Amino acid sequence: MADRKSTTSNFSKICGQNVKVKADTAEWNISYSGGRLFTCQPITAGQTIVFNLFGSGHVEFGLFCKDPEELMNVSSIENQNEFKYLQTTRVHKIGGKIHVICSDDGSKVTFRRDNQECCSNIDVDKKTWITANLLFGNITAQIENPYMCFHRIKGENINLTETKSKANLKTINPSTVCYIPYRLRTNDQLQLHLTPVKFDGRPPSVYFVKMAVSEYDPEIFMNNLKPIHCLEDLPVTIIPPEVCSSEGDIHVEICDNKVITKQSSLPEVVANTGIDVSRGFYCLFELYRVKLSCLRIGPALESNISSQNIPSSNLNGLSLSNLTNGLDQEDSHRITRTKSESQKGKFDQIFDIIEALEKEHCDKLEIREDFECVKCRLSEIKNKLSSSSIIHTQITESEIAMKIRENYSQLLICIDPLTLSDHLFQENMISFDNHQHVRNKWQVDPTNAKRDLLAMLMVRKLDKHVLRKVFTNCKQEHVHDILFPENAM
């Protein structure tokens, strides 16, 4: 390994809301989980609101002196002056009752549970709502007061009963997905270190890391598919988790299209990714009460090909021809060193140049999506050159993504997301959570509901015949014809 070097691998800043990223460390963070709740009415002078909690986990209580209806983003309330933290309580198995009591003159609110008690002064001239944040766990929160329930405004990870008197988390370990924003290839290695996050100075009884790989840049679907609660929400290949469930070092090695993981004295786990390793793939993680550090052992993260070799003026109109023309003019000596150099080597060097550009312009998501399209198209050309002509009935993720992008404006006008989402779910082409997300988003923001559904389609492998059947069943043949005019119904 003399020609390889060890480098610190930074985690991407694009991650789940329950992940705290700092350079080479990603840490499970209890500060936010999408489990925010409000009472449907403000508390009044002399009133006591009783919450019954059962299950296991942590719940945070606070005060909010602003109508929840005015919130643009529920997750932002902790940064607002109107929010005041009261108390965090731990619920274990039998749970318990929480009494939130407003004084007779309306100037003070008291939080009481068994022997726990804390008080906070409030402005008698302002209305004050009680807010609870289910941080994690299989907790159910219930309001026992007659004529009082939870507000319809809530966090993305909350399930409410029809009467809105009970609530729990959709996913008990929410929004803890993070990833390393560099492609890994054969012979690359990761040295991970897993440390449990302690509570009151004690490690949790259960903690682990799930690992997955994806051939596509996670930034695209991490930004487009929301809410993302766990790896199962994403188009990834999950590595068996048994190896990552105890404190210490975890060694990960990429060998052909396999990922080999080993921790301390446990036997190694070999997982077949099913991904073309010549393109490389990304590593994603789901954290459960742990801090994960990462040292990458392999080729330098920085490409040795300067992105300045391609004029920046080409970026706005990024295309395969722009990239290859730039290469022919200025970098041909890098790609065609000899006439006997393999096609594989040429494509790999083009990928290196694209990734160098990606890193330089990593803050521009629209351009990153264009880069991803170019890389997908290059892979298709490479595969066609290296394999016999076979007629495939399956459309790859990259092909459907490009067709949607090419016709995006037209699709945004004519698509009916509700019926399409229903039929996609019936055919197991999207998850229940994503199906519910589209329906819920439609009620408050129809245009973004369409965008989110199109984003879901862009990152899934869809069979052409099944997709045609879905469009027929939901009476949206015109959408199929826009995507596939050569096979119009």
Short mmCIF file of C-alpha atoms in Angstrom, two decimals, residues 62-376:
data_model
loop_
_atom_site.label_atom_id
_atom_site.label_comp_id
_atom_site.label_asym_id
_atom_site.label_seq_id
_atom_site.Cartn_x
_atom_site.Cartn_y
_atom_site.Cartn_z
CA GLY A 62 -41.68 23.57 26.13
CA LEU A 63 -43.74 26.73 25.68
CA PHE A 64 -44.47 28.57 22.45
CA CYS A 65 -46.09 32.02 22.55
CA LYS A 66 -47.05 32.15 18.87
CA ASP A 67 -49.88 30.55 16.93
CA PRO A 68 -48.52 27.32 15.34
CA GLU A 69 -50.58 28.16 12.24
CA GLU A 70 -48.09 30.94 11.52
CA LEU A 71 -45.13 28.56 11.36
CA MET A 72 -43.49 28.12 7.97
CA ASN A 73 -41.17 25.39 9.25
CA VAL A 74 -41.99 23.41 12.39
CA SER A 75 -38.38 22.36 12.90
CA SER A 76 -37.26 25.99 13.19
CA ILE A 77 -39.13 26.84 16.40
CA GLU A 78 -36.16 26.18 18.69
CA ASN A 79 -34.38 29.11 17.04
CA GLN A 80 -37.31 31.49 17.56
CA ASN A 81 -37.65 33.93 20.46
CA GLU A 82 -41.20 32.72 21.10
CA PHE A 83 -39.96 29.25 22.14
CA LYS A 84 -38.98 28.43 25.71
CA TYR A 85 -37.62 25.06 26.83
CA LEU A 86 -39.24 23.57 29.94
CA GLN A 87 -38.07 20.04 30.68
CA THR A 88 -36.97 16.74 29.13
CA THR A 89 -38.50 13.64 30.68
CA ARG A 90 -37.55 10.02 30.19
CA VAL A 91 -40.28 7.47 29.61
CA HIS A 92 -39.58 3.79 30.25
CA LYS A 93 -42.19 1.06 29.77
CA ILE A 94 -44.93 2.20 32.17
CA GLY A 95 -44.60 5.88 31.25
CA GLY A 96 -46.48 8.29 33.45
CA LYS A 97 -48.61 11.41 33.62
CA ILE A 98 -47.33 14.93 33.04
CA HIS A 99 -49.25 17.85 34.54
CA VAL A 100 -48.69 21.26 32.95
CA ILE A 101 -50.28 23.84 35.24
CA CYS A 102 -50.94 27.52 34.55
CA SER A 103 -51.17 29.77 37.62
CA ASP A 104 -54.43 31.52 38.46
CA ASP A 105 -53.11 34.88 37.31
CA GLY A 106 -51.74 33.39 34.06
CA SER A 107 -48.15 34.52 34.71
CA LYS A 108 -46.47 31.17 35.36
CA VAL A 109 -46.49 27.63 33.95
CA THR A 110 -45.40 24.65 36.06
CA PHE A 111 -44.30 21.28 34.67
CA ARG A 112 -44.87 18.42 37.12
CA ARG A 113 -44.20 14.70 36.92
CA ASP A 114 -43.94 12.65 40.12
CA ASN A 115 -41.13 14.39 42.02
CA GLN A 116 -39.98 16.40 38.99
CA GLU A 117 -41.08 20.02 38.89
CA CYS A 118 -39.97 23.17 37.09
CA CYS A 119 -41.56 26.57 36.50
CA SER A 120 -41.37 29.27 33.84
CA ASN A 121 -42.79 32.78 33.78
CA ILE A 122 -44.93 33.74 30.79
CA ASP A 123 -46.37 36.99 29.44
CA VAL A 124 -50.00 37.28 30.55
CA ASP A 125 -50.73 39.41 27.48
CA LYS A 126 -49.60 36.70 25.05
CA LYS A 127 -51.24 33.38 24.23
CA THR A 128 -49.01 30.41 25.07
CA TRP A 129 -49.22 26.93 23.54
CA ILE A 130 -47.71 23.84 25.18
CA THR A 131 -45.35 21.98 22.84
CA ALA A 132 -43.95 18.45 23.16
CA ASN A 133 -41.13 16.98 21.11
CA LEU A 134 -40.99 13.17 20.90
CA LEU A 135 -37.24 12.80 20.47
CA PHE A 136 -37.06 9.05 19.87
CA GLY A 137 -38.57 5.75 20.91
CA ASN A 138 -41.89 3.93 20.69
CA ILE A 139 -43.66 6.55 22.81
CA THR A 140 -47.36 7.34 22.59
CA ALA A 141 -48.43 10.72 23.95
CA GLN A 142 -52.06 11.32 24.87
CA ILE A 143 -53.93 14.42 26.06
CA GLU A 144 -56.51 13.49 28.70
CA ASN A 145 -58.37 16.81 28.91
CA PRO A 146 -61.86 16.88 27.39
CA TYR A 147 -62.16 19.33 24.48
CA MET A 148 -58.36 19.48 24.16
CA CYS A 149 -56.24 17.65 21.58
CA PHE A 150 -53.04 18.05 19.58
CA HIS A 151 -52.76 20.71 16.88
CA ARG A 152 -52.89 19.76 13.20
CA ILE A 153 -49.52 21.50 12.77
CA LYS A 154 -46.90 18.90 13.66
CA GLY A 155 -43.49 17.45 12.83
CA GLU A 156 -43.05 15.29 9.73
CA ASN A 157 -42.41 12.17 11.79
CA ILE A 158 -45.66 12.29 13.80
CA ASN A 159 -48.70 10.01 13.48
CA LEU A 160 -51.95 11.46 14.86
CA THR A 161 -55.15 9.53 15.55
CA GLU A 162 -58.35 10.78 13.92
CA THR A 163 -59.41 12.57 17.11
CA LYS A 164 -55.88 14.04 17.44
CA SER A 165 -55.84 13.01 21.11
CA LYS A 166 -52.96 10.52 20.64
CA ALA A 167 -49.65 10.78 18.80
CA ASN A 168 -46.53 8.69 18.22
CA LEU A 169 -43.49 8.61 15.95
CA LYS A 170 -43.76 7.08 12.48
CA THR A 171 -40.14 6.01 12.75
CA ILE A 172 -38.74 5.46 16.24
CA ASN A 173 -35.18 6.29 15.20
CA PRO A 174 -35.79 9.28 12.92
CA SER A 175 -33.69 11.21 10.44
CA THR A 176 -30.28 9.75 11.23
CA VAL A 177 -28.96 9.14 7.71
CA CYS A 178 -25.55 10.53 6.73
CA TYR A 179 -23.02 9.74 4.00
CA ILE A 180 -19.47 10.26 2.76
CA PRO A 181 -19.60 12.43 -0.40
CA TYR A 182 -16.86 10.57 -2.30
CA ARG A 183 -17.03 7.55 -4.55
CA LEU A 184 -15.35 4.37 -3.34
CA ARG A 185 -13.75 1.93 -5.75
CA THR A 186 -12.02 -1.45 -5.67
CA ASN A 187 -9.29 -1.70 -3.00
CA ASP A 188 -10.52 1.39 -1.16
CA GLN A 189 -10.87 0.90 2.57
CA LEU A 190 -12.69 2.67 5.39
CA GLN A 191 -11.59 2.55 9.01
CA LEU A 192 -14.64 3.46 11.11
CA HIS A 193 -14.81 3.93 14.86
CA LEU A 194 -18.12 3.51 16.66
CA THR A 195 -18.73 5.17 20.05
CA PRO A 196 -22.09 5.05 21.88
CA VAL A 197 -23.68 8.41 22.80
CA LYS A 198 -24.07 8.47 26.57
CA PHE A 199 -27.14 9.55 28.54
CA ASP A 200 -26.52 10.87 32.05
CA GLY A 201 -23.00 9.50 31.80
CA ARG A 202 -24.15 5.99 30.87
CA PRO A 203 -24.08 4.27 27.46
CA PRO A 204 -27.45 3.16 26.04
CA SER A 205 -28.37 -0.51 26.23
CA VAL A 206 -28.85 -0.67 22.44
CA TYR A 207 -26.80 1.14 19.80
CA PHE A 208 -25.67 0.33 16.27
CA VAL A 209 -24.86 1.60 12.77
CA LYS A 210 -26.56 0.50 9.58
CA MET A 211 -24.58 0.79 6.37
CA ALA A 212 -25.69 1.00 2.73
CA VAL A 213 -24.23 1.74 -0.70
CA SER A 214 -25.58 3.66 -3.69
CA GLU A 215 -24.26 4.12 -7.21
CA TYR A 216 -25.88 7.58 -7.36
CA ASP A 217 -24.87 10.72 -5.50
CA PRO A 218 -27.01 10.69 -2.30
CA GLU A 219 -27.28 14.49 -2.40
CA ILE A 220 -29.88 14.27 -5.15
CA PHE A 221 -32.36 12.06 -3.34
CA MET A 222 -31.48 13.41 0.14
CA ASN A 223 -32.65 16.81 -1.09
CA ASN A 224 -35.62 15.65 -3.16
CA LEU A 225 -37.14 12.81 -1.13
CA LYS A 226 -38.46 14.24 2.13
CA PRO A 227 -39.10 13.21 4.78
CA ILE A 228 -36.29 10.66 4.95
CA HIS A 229 -36.37 8.77 8.23
CA CYS A 230 -34.17 5.75 7.54
CA LEU A 231 -32.14 3.95 4.86
CA GLU A 232 -35.21 1.94 3.85
CA ASP A 233 -36.69 5.18 2.45
CA LEU A 234 -33.86 5.43 -0.08
CA PRO A 235 -32.91 3.57 -3.28
CA VAL A 236 -29.84 1.93 -1.73
CA THR A 237 -28.41 -1.53 -1.09
CA ILE A 238 -28.30 -2.17 2.67
CA ILE A 239 -25.32 -4.07 4.10
CA PRO A 240 -26.21 -6.65 6.81
CA PRO A 241 -26.04 -4.73 10.12
CA GLU A 242 -24.86 -7.50 12.47
CA VAL A 243 -21.23 -6.40 12.34
CA CYS A 244 -21.76 -2.78 13.46
CA SER A 245 -23.41 -3.18 16.86
CA SER A 246 -20.63 -2.85 19.43
CA GLU A 247 -18.14 -0.15 20.41
CA GLY A 248 -14.78 -0.10 18.64
CA ASP A 249 -13.20 -0.12 15.19
CA ILE A 250 -15.00 -1.33 12.07
CA HIS A 251 -12.89 -2.17 9.02
CA VAL A 252 -14.58 -1.86 5.61
CA GLU A 253 -12.93 -2.98 2.37
CA ILE A 254 -14.18 -2.68 -1.21
CA CYS A 255 -13.34 -5.75 -3.28
CA ASP A 256 -14.77 -5.94 -6.82
CA ASN A 257 -18.51 -5.32 -6.32
CA LYS A 258 -18.47 -6.57 -2.73
CA VAL A 259 -18.27 -4.77 0.61
CA ILE A 260 -16.41 -6.66 3.34
CA THR A 261 -16.95 -5.47 6.93
CA LYS A 262 -15.29 -6.74 10.08
CA GLN A 263 -15.40 -5.61 13.70
CA SER A 264 -13.00 -6.82 16.43
CA SER A 265 -13.30 -10.58 16.97
CA LEU A 266 -16.56 -10.99 15.06
CA PRO A 267 -16.52 -12.87 11.74
CA GLU A 268 -16.38 -10.73 8.62
CA VAL A 269 -19.54 -10.02 6.65
CA VAL A 270 -19.40 -10.05 2.84
CA ALA A 271 -22.20 -8.25 0.98
CA ASN A 272 -22.68 -8.23 -2.79
CA THR A 273 -23.66 -4.71 -3.89
CA GLY A 274 -24.79 -5.52 -7.44
CA ILE A 275 -23.17 -2.25 -8.54
CA ASP A 276 -20.69 -1.74 -11.40
CA VAL A 277 -17.60 -1.07 -9.31
CA SER A 278 -15.77 0.62 -12.21
CA ARG A 279 -18.00 3.63 -11.58
CA GLY A 280 -17.62 3.36 -7.84
CA PHE A 281 -20.32 3.94 -5.26
CA TYR A 282 -21.17 6.01 -2.20
CA CYS A 283 -21.36 4.81 1.41
CA LEU A 284 -24.36 5.83 3.56
CA PHE A 285 -24.95 5.24 7.27
CA GLU A 286 -27.91 5.25 9.64
CA LEU A 287 -26.91 6.02 13.22
CA TYR A 288 -28.68 4.76 16.33
CA ARG A 289 -27.37 6.40 19.51
CA VAL A 290 -23.78 6.43 18.27
CA LYS A 291 -20.96 8.69 17.14
CA LEU A 292 -19.17 7.49 13.99
CA SER A 293 -15.67 8.57 12.98
CA CYS A 294 -14.16 7.69 9.61
CA LEU A 295 -10.64 7.44 8.22
CA ARG A 296 -10.41 6.59 4.53
CA ILE A 297 -7.46 4.49 3.39
CA GLY A 298 -7.06 4.60 -0.37
CA PRO A 299 -6.44 6.98 -3.28
CA ALA A 300 -6.31 10.66 -2.43
CA LEU A 301 -9.75 12.27 -2.30
CA GLU A 302 -8.63 15.17 -4.45
CA SER A 303 -8.43 14.41 -8.14
CA ASN A 304 -5.05 15.16 -9.72
CA ILE A 305 -6.83 16.60 -12.74
CA SER A 306 -7.52 20.29 -12.34
CA SER A 307 -11.09 21.31 -12.92
CA GLN A 308 -9.76 24.51 -14.47
CA ASN A 309 -9.00 22.54 -17.62
CA ILE A 310 -12.67 22.81 -18.53
CA PRO A 311 -13.90 26.38 -19.07
CA SER A 312 -16.38 27.52 -16.45
CA SER A 313 -18.56 28.96 -19.20
CA ASN A 314 -19.52 25.41 -20.11
CA LEU A 315 -21.03 24.69 -16.72
CA ASN A 316 -24.38 26.37 -17.26
CA GLY A 317 -24.92 24.38 -20.43
CA LEU A 318 -23.35 21.20 -19.11
CA SER A 319 -23.59 18.30 -21.50
CA LEU A 320 -21.60 15.27 -22.58
CA SER A 321 -20.41 17.09 -25.69
CA ASN A 322 -19.22 20.08 -23.65
CA LEU A 323 -17.16 17.81 -21.42
CA THR A 324 -15.69 15.67 -24.18
CA ASN A 325 -14.93 18.71 -26.38
CA GLY A 326 -13.03 20.26 -23.50
CA LEU A 327 -11.12 17.04 -23.07
CA ASP A 328 -10.25 16.79 -26.78
CA GLN A 329 -8.83 20.31 -26.80
CA GLU A 330 -6.91 20.43 -23.53
CA ASP A 331 -6.72 17.03 -21.83
CA SER A 332 -6.34 14.61 -24.71
CA HIS A 333 -2.78 13.90 -23.61
CA ARG A 334 -4.16 12.63 -20.29
CA ILE A 335 -6.77 10.31 -21.83
CA THR A 336 -5.03 9.02 -24.94
CA ARG A 337 -1.49 8.46 -23.73
CA THR A 338 -1.18 5.51 -26.11
CA LYS A 339 -3.37 4.04 -28.80
CA SER A 340 -3.47 0.78 -26.87
CA GLU A 341 -5.02 2.35 -23.74
CA SER A 342 -8.28 0.63 -22.87
CA GLN A 343 -11.70 2.22 -23.24
CA LYS A 344 -12.24 1.56 -19.55
CA GLY A 345 -9.26 3.75 -18.66
CA LYS A 346 -10.56 6.57 -20.83
CA PHE A 347 -13.97 6.51 -19.21
CA ASP A 348 -12.45 6.35 -15.72
CA GLN A 349 -10.42 9.49 -16.39
CA ILE A 350 -13.50 11.30 -17.68
CA PHE A 351 -15.27 10.33 -14.46
CA ASP A 352 -12.32 11.72 -12.47
CA ILE A 353 -12.60 15.06 -14.26
CA ILE A 354 -16.35 15.21 -13.67
CA GLU A 355 -15.89 14.45 -9.98
CA ALA A 356 -13.23 17.16 -9.70
CA LEU A 357 -15.75 19.62 -11.15
CA GLU A 358 -18.44 18.32 -8.80
CA LYS A 359 -16.25 19.06 -5.79
CA GLU A 360 -15.47 22.58 -7.03
CA HIS A 361 -19.15 23.35 -7.52
CA CYS A 362 -20.59 21.22 -4.70
CA ASP A 363 -22.79 24.09 -3.45
CA LYS A 364 -24.82 24.16 -6.70
CA LEU A 365 -27.35 21.33 -6.57
CA GLU A 366 -28.74 22.01 -10.06
CA ILE A 367 -25.30 21.57 -11.59
CA ARG A 368 -24.65 18.47 -9.45
CA GLU A 369 -27.79 16.93 -10.95
CA ASP A 370 -26.46 17.72 -14.43
CA PHE A 371 -23.15 16.10 -13.54
CA GLU A 372 -25.01 13.00 -12.37
CA CYS A 373 -26.89 12.84 -15.69
CA VAL A 374 -23.62 13.08 -17.58
CA LYS A 375 -22.06 10.28 -15.51
CA CYS A 376 -25.11 8.09 -16.00
#
